[in-house]
Coordinates of C-alpha atoms and ligand atoms in Angstrom, one line a residue:
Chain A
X8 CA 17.1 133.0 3.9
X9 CA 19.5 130.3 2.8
X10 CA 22.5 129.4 4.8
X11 CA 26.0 129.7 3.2
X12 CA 27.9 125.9 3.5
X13 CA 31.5 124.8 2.2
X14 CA 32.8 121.6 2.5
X15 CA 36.6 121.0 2.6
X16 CA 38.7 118.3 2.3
X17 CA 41.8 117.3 4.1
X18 CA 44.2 114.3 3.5
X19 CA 40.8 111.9 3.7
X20 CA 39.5 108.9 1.3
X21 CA 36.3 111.2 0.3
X22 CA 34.0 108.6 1.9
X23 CA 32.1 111.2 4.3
X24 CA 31.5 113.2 1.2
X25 CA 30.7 109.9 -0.5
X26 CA 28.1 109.5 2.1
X27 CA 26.4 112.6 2.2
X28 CA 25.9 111.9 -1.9
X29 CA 24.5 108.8 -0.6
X30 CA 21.7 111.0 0.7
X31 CA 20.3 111.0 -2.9
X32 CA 17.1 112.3 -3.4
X33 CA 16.7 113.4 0.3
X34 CA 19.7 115.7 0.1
X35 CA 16.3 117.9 -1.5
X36 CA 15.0 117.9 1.8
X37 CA 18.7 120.2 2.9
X38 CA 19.9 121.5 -0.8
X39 CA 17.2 124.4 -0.6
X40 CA 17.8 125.6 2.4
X41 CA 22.1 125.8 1.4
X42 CA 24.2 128.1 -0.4
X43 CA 27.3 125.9 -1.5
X44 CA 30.0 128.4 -1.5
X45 CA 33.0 125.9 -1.7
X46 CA 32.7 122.1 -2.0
X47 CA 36.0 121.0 -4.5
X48 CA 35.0 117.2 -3.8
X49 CA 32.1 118.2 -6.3
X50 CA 32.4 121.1 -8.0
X51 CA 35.8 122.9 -9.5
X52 CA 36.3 124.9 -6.8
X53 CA 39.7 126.7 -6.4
X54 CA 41.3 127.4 -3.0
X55 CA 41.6 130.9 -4.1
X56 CA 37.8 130.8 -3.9
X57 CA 37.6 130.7 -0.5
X58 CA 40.5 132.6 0.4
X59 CA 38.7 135.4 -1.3
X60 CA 36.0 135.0 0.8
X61 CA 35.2 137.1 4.1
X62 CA 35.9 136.0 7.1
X63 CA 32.9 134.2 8.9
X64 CA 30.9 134.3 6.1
X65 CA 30.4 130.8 5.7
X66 CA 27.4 130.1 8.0
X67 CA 28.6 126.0 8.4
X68 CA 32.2 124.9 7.7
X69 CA 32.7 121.1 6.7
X70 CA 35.9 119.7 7.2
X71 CA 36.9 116.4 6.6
X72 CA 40.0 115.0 6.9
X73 CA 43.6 115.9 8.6
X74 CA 46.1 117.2 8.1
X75 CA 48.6 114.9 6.6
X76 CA 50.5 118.3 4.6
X77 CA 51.4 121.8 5.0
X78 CA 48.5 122.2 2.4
X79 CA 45.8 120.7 4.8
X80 CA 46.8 123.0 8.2
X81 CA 46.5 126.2 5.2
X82 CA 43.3 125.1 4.3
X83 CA 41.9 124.0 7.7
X84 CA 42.9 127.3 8.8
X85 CA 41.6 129.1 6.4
X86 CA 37.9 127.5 6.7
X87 CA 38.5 128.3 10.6
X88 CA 39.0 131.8 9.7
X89 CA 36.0 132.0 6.7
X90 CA 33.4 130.0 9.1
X91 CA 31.1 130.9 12.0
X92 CA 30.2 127.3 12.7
X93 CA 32.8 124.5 11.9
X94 CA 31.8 120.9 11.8
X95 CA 34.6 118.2 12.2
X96 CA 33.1 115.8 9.8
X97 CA 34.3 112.1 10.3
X98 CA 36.7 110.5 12.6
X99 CA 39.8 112.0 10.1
X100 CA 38.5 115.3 11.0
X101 CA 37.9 114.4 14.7
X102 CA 40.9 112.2 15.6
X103 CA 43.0 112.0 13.2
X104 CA 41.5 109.1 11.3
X105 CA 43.0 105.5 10.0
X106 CA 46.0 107.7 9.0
X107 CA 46.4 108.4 13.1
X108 CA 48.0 105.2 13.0
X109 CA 51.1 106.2 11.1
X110 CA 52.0 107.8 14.4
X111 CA 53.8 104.9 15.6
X112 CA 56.6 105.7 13.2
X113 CA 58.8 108.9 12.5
X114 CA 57.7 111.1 9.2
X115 CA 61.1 109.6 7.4
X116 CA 60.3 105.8 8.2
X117 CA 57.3 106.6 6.5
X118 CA 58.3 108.1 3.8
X119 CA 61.1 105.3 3.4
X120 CA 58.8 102.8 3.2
X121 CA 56.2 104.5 1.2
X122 CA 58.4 105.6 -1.5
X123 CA 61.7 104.1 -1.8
X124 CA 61.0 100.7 0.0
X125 CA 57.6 99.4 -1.2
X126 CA 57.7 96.2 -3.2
X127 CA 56.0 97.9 -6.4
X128 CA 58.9 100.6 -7.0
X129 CA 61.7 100.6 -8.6
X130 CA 64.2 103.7 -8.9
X131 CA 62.1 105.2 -6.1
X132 CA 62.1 108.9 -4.8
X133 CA 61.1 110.5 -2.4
X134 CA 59.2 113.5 -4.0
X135 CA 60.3 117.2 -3.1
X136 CA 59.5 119.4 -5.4
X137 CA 55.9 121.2 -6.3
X138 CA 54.4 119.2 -3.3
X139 CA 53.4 121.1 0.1
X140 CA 55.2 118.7 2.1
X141 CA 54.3 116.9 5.4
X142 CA 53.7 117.0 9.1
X143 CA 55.6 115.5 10.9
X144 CA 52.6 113.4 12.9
X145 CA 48.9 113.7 12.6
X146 CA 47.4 114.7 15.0
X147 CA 43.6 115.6 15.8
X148 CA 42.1 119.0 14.1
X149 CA 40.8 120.6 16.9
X150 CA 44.2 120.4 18.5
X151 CA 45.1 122.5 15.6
X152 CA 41.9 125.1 15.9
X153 CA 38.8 125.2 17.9
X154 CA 35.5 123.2 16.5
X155 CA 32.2 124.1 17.3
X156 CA 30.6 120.6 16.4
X157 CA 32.1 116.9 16.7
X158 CA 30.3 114.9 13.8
X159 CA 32.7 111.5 14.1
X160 CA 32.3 108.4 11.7
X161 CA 34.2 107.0 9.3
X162 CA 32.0 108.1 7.9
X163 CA 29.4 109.5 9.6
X164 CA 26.3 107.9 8.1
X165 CA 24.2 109.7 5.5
X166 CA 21.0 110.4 8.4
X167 CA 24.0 111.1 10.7
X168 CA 24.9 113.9 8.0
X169 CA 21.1 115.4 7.6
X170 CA 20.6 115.3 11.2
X171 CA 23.5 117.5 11.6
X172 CA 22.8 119.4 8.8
X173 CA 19.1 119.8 9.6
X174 CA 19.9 120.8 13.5
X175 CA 22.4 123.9 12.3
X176 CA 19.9 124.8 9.5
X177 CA 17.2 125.1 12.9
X178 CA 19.6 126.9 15.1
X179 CA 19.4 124.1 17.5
X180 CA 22.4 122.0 18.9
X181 CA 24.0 119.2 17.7
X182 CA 25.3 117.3 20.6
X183 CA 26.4 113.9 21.1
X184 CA 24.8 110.9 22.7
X185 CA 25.8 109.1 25.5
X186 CA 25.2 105.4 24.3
X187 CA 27.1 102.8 23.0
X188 CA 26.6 100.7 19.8
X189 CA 25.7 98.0 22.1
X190 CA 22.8 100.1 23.1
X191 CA 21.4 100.1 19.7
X192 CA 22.6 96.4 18.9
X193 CA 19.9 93.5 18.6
X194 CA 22.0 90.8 19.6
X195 CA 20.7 88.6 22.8
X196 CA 23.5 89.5 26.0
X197 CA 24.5 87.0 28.4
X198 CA 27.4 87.5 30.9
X199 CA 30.7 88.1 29.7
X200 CA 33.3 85.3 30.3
X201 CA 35.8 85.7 27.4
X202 CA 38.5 82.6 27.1
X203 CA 39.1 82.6 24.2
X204 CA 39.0 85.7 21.3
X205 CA 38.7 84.4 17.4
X206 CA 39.9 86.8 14.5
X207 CA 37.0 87.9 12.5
X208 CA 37.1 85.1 9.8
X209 CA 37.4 82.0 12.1
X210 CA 34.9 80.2 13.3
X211 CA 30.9 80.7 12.6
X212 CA 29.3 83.4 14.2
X213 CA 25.8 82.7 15.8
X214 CA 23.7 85.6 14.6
X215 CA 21.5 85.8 17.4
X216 CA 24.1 86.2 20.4
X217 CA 25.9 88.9 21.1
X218 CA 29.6 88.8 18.9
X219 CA 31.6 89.4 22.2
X220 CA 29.8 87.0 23.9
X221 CA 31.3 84.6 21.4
X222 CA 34.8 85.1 21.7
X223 CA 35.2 88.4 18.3
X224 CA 36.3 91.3 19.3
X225 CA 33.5 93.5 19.0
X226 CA 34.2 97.2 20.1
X227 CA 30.3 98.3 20.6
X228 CA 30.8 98.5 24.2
X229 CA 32.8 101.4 24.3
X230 CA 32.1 103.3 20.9
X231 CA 29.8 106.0 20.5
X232 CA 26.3 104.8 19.3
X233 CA 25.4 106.9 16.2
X234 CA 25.2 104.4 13.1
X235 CA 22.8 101.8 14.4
X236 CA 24.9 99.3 15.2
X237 CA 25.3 98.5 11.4
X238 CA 28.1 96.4 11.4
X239 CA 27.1 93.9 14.7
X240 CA 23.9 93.9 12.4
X241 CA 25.3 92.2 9.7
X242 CA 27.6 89.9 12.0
X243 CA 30.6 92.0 11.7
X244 CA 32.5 93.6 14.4
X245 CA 32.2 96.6 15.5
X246 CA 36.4 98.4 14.9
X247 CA 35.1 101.5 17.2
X248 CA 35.3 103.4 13.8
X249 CA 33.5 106.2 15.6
X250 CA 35.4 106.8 18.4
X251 CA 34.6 106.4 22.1
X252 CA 31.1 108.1 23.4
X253 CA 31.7 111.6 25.2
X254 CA 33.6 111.8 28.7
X255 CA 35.8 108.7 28.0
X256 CA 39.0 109.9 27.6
X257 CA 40.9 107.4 25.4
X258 CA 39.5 104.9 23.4
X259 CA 42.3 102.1 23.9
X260 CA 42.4 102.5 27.6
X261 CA 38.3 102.2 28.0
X262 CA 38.5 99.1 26.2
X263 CA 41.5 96.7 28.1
X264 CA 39.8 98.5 31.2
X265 CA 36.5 96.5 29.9
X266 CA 38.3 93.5 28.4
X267 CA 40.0 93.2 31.8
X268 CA 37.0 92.6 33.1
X269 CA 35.7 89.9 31.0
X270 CA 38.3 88.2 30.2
X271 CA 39.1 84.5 31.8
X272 CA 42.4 84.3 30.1
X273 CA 46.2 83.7 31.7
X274 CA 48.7 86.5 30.9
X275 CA 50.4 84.3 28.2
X276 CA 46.9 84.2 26.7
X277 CA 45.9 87.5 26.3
X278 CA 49.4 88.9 25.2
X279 CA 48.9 86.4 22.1
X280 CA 45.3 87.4 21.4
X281 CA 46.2 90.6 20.2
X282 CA 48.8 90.7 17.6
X283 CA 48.1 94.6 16.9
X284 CA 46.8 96.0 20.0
X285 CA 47.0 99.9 18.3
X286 CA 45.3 98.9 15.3
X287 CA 42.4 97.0 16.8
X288 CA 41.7 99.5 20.1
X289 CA 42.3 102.8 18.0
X290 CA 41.4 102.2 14.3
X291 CA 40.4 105.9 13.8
X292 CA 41.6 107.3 16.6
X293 CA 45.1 106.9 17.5
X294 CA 46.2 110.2 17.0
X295 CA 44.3 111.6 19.7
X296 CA 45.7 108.8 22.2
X297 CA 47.4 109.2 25.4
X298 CA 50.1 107.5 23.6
X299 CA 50.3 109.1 20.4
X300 CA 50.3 112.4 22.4
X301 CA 53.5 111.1 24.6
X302 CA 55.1 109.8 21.9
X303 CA 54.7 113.0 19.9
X304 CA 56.5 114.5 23.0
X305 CA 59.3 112.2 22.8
X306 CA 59.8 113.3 18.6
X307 CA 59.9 116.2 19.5
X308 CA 62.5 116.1 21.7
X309 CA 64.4 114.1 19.8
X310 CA 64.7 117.1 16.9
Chain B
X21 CA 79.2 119.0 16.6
X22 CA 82.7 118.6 17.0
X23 CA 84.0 116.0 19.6
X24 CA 84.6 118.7 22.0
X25 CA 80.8 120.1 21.6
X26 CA 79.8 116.5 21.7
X27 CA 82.0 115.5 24.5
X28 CA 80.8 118.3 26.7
X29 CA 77.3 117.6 25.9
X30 CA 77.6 113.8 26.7
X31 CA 79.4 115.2 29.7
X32 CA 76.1 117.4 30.3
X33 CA 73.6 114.5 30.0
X34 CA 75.5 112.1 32.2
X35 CA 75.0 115.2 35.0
X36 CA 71.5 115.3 34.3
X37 CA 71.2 112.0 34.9
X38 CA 73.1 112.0 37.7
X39 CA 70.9 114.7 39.5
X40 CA 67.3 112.8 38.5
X41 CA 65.6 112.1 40.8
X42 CA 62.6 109.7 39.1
X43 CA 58.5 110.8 40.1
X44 CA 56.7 108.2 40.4
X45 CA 53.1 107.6 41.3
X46 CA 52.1 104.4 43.2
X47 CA 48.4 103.2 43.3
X48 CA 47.8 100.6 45.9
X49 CA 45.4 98.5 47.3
X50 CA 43.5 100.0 50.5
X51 CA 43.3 96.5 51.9
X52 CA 46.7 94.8 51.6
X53 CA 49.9 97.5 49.6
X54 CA 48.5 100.8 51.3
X55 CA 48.7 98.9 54.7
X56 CA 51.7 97.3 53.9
X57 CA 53.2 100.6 52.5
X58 CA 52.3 101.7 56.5
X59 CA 54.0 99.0 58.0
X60 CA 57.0 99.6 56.3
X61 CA 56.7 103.2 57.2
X62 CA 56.2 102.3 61.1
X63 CA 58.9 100.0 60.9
X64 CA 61.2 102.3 60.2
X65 CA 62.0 100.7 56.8
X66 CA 64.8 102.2 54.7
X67 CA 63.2 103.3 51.2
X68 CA 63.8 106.0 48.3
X69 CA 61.5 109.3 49.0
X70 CA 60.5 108.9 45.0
X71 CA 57.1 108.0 45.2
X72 CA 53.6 109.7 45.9
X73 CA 50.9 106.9 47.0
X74 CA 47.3 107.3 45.8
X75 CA 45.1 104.6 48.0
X76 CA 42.3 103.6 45.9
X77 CA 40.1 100.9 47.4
X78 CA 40.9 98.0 44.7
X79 CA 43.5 97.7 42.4
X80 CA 40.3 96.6 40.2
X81 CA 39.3 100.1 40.5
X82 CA 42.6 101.4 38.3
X83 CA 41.0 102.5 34.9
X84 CA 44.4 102.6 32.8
X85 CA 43.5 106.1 31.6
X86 CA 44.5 106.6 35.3
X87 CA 48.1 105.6 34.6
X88 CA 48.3 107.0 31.0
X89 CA 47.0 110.2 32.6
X90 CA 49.8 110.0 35.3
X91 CA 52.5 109.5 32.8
X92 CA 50.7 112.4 30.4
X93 CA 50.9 114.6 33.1
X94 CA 54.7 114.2 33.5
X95 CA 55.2 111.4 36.1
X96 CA 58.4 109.5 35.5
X97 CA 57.0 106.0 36.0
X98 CA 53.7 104.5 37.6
X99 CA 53.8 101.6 40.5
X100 CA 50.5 99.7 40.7
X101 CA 50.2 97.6 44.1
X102 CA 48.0 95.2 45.5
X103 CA 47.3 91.8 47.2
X104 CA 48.0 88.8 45.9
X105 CA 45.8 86.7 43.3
X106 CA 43.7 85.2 45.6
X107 CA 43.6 87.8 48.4
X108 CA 41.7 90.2 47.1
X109 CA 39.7 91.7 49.1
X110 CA 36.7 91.7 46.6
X111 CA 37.7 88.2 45.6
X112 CA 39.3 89.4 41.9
X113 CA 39.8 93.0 41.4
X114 CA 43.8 92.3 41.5
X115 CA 43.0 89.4 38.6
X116 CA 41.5 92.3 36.8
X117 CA 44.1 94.7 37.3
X118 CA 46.5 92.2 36.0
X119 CA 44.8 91.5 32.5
X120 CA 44.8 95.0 31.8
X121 CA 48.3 95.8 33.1
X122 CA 49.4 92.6 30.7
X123 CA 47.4 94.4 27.5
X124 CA 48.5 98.4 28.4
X125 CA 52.3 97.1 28.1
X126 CA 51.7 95.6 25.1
X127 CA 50.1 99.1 23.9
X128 CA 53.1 101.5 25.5
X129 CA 55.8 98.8 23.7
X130 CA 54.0 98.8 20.7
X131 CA 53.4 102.3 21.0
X132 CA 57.5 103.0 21.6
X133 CA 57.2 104.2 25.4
X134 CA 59.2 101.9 27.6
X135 CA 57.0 100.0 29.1
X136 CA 59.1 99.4 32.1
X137 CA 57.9 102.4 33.3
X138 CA 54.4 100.8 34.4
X139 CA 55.2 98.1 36.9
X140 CA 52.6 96.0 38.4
X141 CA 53.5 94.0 41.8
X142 CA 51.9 91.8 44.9
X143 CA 52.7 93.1 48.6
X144 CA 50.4 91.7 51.2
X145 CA 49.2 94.2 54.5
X146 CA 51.8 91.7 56.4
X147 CA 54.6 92.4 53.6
X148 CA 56.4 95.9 54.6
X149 CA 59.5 94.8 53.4
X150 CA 58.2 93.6 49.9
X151 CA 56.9 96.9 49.2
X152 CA 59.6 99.2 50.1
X153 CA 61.7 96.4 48.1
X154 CA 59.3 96.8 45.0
X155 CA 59.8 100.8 45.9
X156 CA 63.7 100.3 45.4
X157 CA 63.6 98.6 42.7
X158 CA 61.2 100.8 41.0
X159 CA 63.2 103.7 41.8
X160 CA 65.8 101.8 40.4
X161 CA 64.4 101.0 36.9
X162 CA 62.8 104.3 36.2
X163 CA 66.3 105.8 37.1
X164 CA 68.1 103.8 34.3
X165 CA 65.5 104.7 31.9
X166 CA 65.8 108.7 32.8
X167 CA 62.9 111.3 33.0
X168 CA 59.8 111.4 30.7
X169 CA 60.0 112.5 27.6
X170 CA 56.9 114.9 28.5
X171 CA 58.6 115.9 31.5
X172 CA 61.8 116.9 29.9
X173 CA 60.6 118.7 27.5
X174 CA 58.5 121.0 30.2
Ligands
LIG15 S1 36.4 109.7 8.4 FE1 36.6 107.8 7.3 S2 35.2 108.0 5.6 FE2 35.6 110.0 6.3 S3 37.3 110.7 5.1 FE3 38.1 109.9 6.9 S4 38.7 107.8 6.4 FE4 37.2 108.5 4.9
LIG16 S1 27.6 92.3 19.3 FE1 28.9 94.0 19.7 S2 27.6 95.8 19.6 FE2 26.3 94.0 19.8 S3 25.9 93.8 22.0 FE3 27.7 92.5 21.5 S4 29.5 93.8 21.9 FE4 27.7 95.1 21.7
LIG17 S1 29.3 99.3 14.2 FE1 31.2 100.2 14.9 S2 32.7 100.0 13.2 FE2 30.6 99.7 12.4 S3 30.0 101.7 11.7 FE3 29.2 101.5 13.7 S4 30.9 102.4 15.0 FE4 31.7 102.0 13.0

């Protein structure tokens, strides 16, 4: 019997759709097996088409994306409501994604700066009519509605996709590993004695040594190792794009809690190396910080 | 509001503030704070009742999901205390401490949470009065900033 699937999509950049395309001819290996009941990334799809659907009919709910608008928490809801098993697909749909980050400022500093204040406009608006309208923060999906499966990655890889895909078609469980990308990196280790850290285009990296171990500020050692280390592979690295490895509760904090250790660096020194500490310890996953989460406190006390 | 409304309110807040009394969680050192936090007790030092002490073996041992967590969880500030660089007990935990302490302040100013609210300071097992000085002036600090935004809104 085939398995009903619908993929929705959030405020997102379409890249964990992208890669499950990517799958190209082995995406026969899953297609069989699936019933695409909604999937508007591919196919005109309406939202009425899945509002008119019964609840928990859909056999495996794919959301990516968060909710950025009204629109997004409507439609998240609604595949909550239409699926049995829901699958946050990518870091967006996880924690909040790259857009997480706008959480530093408030909804009308964004909007300032997005639409009356960027250096391409002139005569700017801000738009108010026949749009949904926004939230005021992002913040992680399952904070809005309870998940059944965690599928992080930005995006998750194509394989990371089958596997998924293939575990829920086989009734079996999808659960996370513990390792790192360091555990699935091919780099030679040493012992850690950081003095110095190098932005990712200075220098020349040795591509048999560990990137750490030579001063970049590679996040392997405290992200969840699902993609094969592919960045570290190819000398580049690692931003943490999939998010800490289960059990570690805040990205940021696991890695100056590692850094602290490593690092042979004065005070002075180690202020300076980081000239966007939020952006380079929570690239995807600021929204579901400690700090985002306190400072959404704060917001809303302010109102 | 009309100045009245806005006058009484202002009026309001100044009470609140007034009647705060700041929580705040202190971490220190088993080997040099906690014993110096007992001398000043057995001394009979004078110091504010605004502070609950965790002893943790090391200030090395502080993940800074420990203090996030404390200030999540509604605590008005966080005092981390320990021996000074070079006493250390296990020869560098404090130095650790210290690096991450330096990068978390970056991420609560960067993040818009007064970062003044995390304080990080030496007191030796010898040192009663340094710590229930650094107690004060914690007290102090976190009392000029007001409660927690988490906490307030509770
Ligand atoms: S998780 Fe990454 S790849 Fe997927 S939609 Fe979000 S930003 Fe794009
Ligand atoms: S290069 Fe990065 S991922 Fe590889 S071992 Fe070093 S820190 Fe880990
Ligand atoms: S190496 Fe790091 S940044 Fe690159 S894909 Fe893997 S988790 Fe993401």
């Amino acid at each position: 019997m085939t398995k009903r699937a619908a993929f929705a999509q959030l405020s997102s950049c379409w890249g964990c759709d992208q890669s499950l395309v990517d799958l190209h001819l082995k995406l026969l290996d899953v297609l069989p097996e699936l019933e695409i009941v909604y999937w508007p990334a591919v196919v005109d799809y309406k939202l009425k088409d899945l509002e008119n659907l019964p609840d928990r009919s859909i056999h495996f709910g794919f959301v990516e994306g968060s909710c950025r608008t009204r629109e997004d928490e409507h439609l998240l809801r609604t595949m909550r409501a239409k699926s049995k098993v829901l699958v946050a697909w990518g870091s967006c749909s996880c924690y909040g994604g790259v857009q997480g980050l706008a959480n530093q400022w408030t909804l009308k500093e964004l909007l300032e700066r997005k639409f009356l204040k960027a250096e391409t406009i002139t005569d700017g608006r801000i738009p108010d009519e026949n749009v949904p309208g926004f939230k005021e923060d992002i913040r992680p999906n399952p904070d809005v509605v309870p998940f059944d499966v965690l599928l992080p990655g930005c995006p998750p890889t194509s394989d990371n996709t089958a596997e998924a895909l293939s575990a829920l078609l086989a009734g079996q469980p999808f659960d996370l590993p513990e390792k790192t990308v360091c555990d699935q990196c091919p780099k030679v280790r040493e012992e850690k004695h950081i003095k110095v850290v190098h932005r990712t285009h200075e220098g020349k990296v040795d591509p048999e040594r560990c990137l750490l171990d030579q001063g970049y500020l590679c996040l392997g050692f405290a992200t969840i190792g699902m993609c094969g280390a592919q960045c570290p592979s190819v000398n580049t690295p690692c931003k943490g794009c999939f998010g800490p490895p289960p059990g570690i509760k805040d990205h940021g904090a696991k890695i100056i809690s590692a850094l602290g250790a490593i690092a042979e660096m004065s005070p002075e020194e180690l202020k300076e190396a980081f000239p966007d500490p939020l952006g380079s310890f929570y690239f995807t996953d600021y929204a579901a910080s400690y700090l985002s989460r306190l400072v959404g406190h704060t917001k809303e006390e302010e109102q | 509001m009309t100045a009245t409304t806005q006058r009484a309110a202002s009026r309001t807040k100044a009470k609140e503030r007034a009647r705060f009394e700041p929580r705040i969680v202190a971490f220190c050192c088993n080997w040099c704070s906690y014993a110096g936090a007992d001398l000043a007790g057995t001394s009979r030092m004078q110091m504010p009742p605004n502070i609950r002490i965790i002893r943790v073996n090391c200030t090395g041992r502080i993940d800074p999901s420990f203090i996030l967590d404390a200030l999540y969880e509604g605590a008005d500030g966080v005092l981390v205390s320990g021996c000074h660089p070079g006493d250390c007990h296990y020869t560098s935990g404090n130095l650790r401490m210290r690096s991450r302490y330096v990068l978390l302040k970056r991420l609560l100013e960067q993040a818009g949470i007064e970062p003044e609210r995390v304080h990080l300071q030496w007191a030796s097992a010898a040192e009663g009065d340094v710590f229930a000085q650094g107690v004060t002036d914690m007290v102090e600090r976190i009392r000029r900033l007001g409660p927690n935004p988490v906490r307030r809104r509770r």
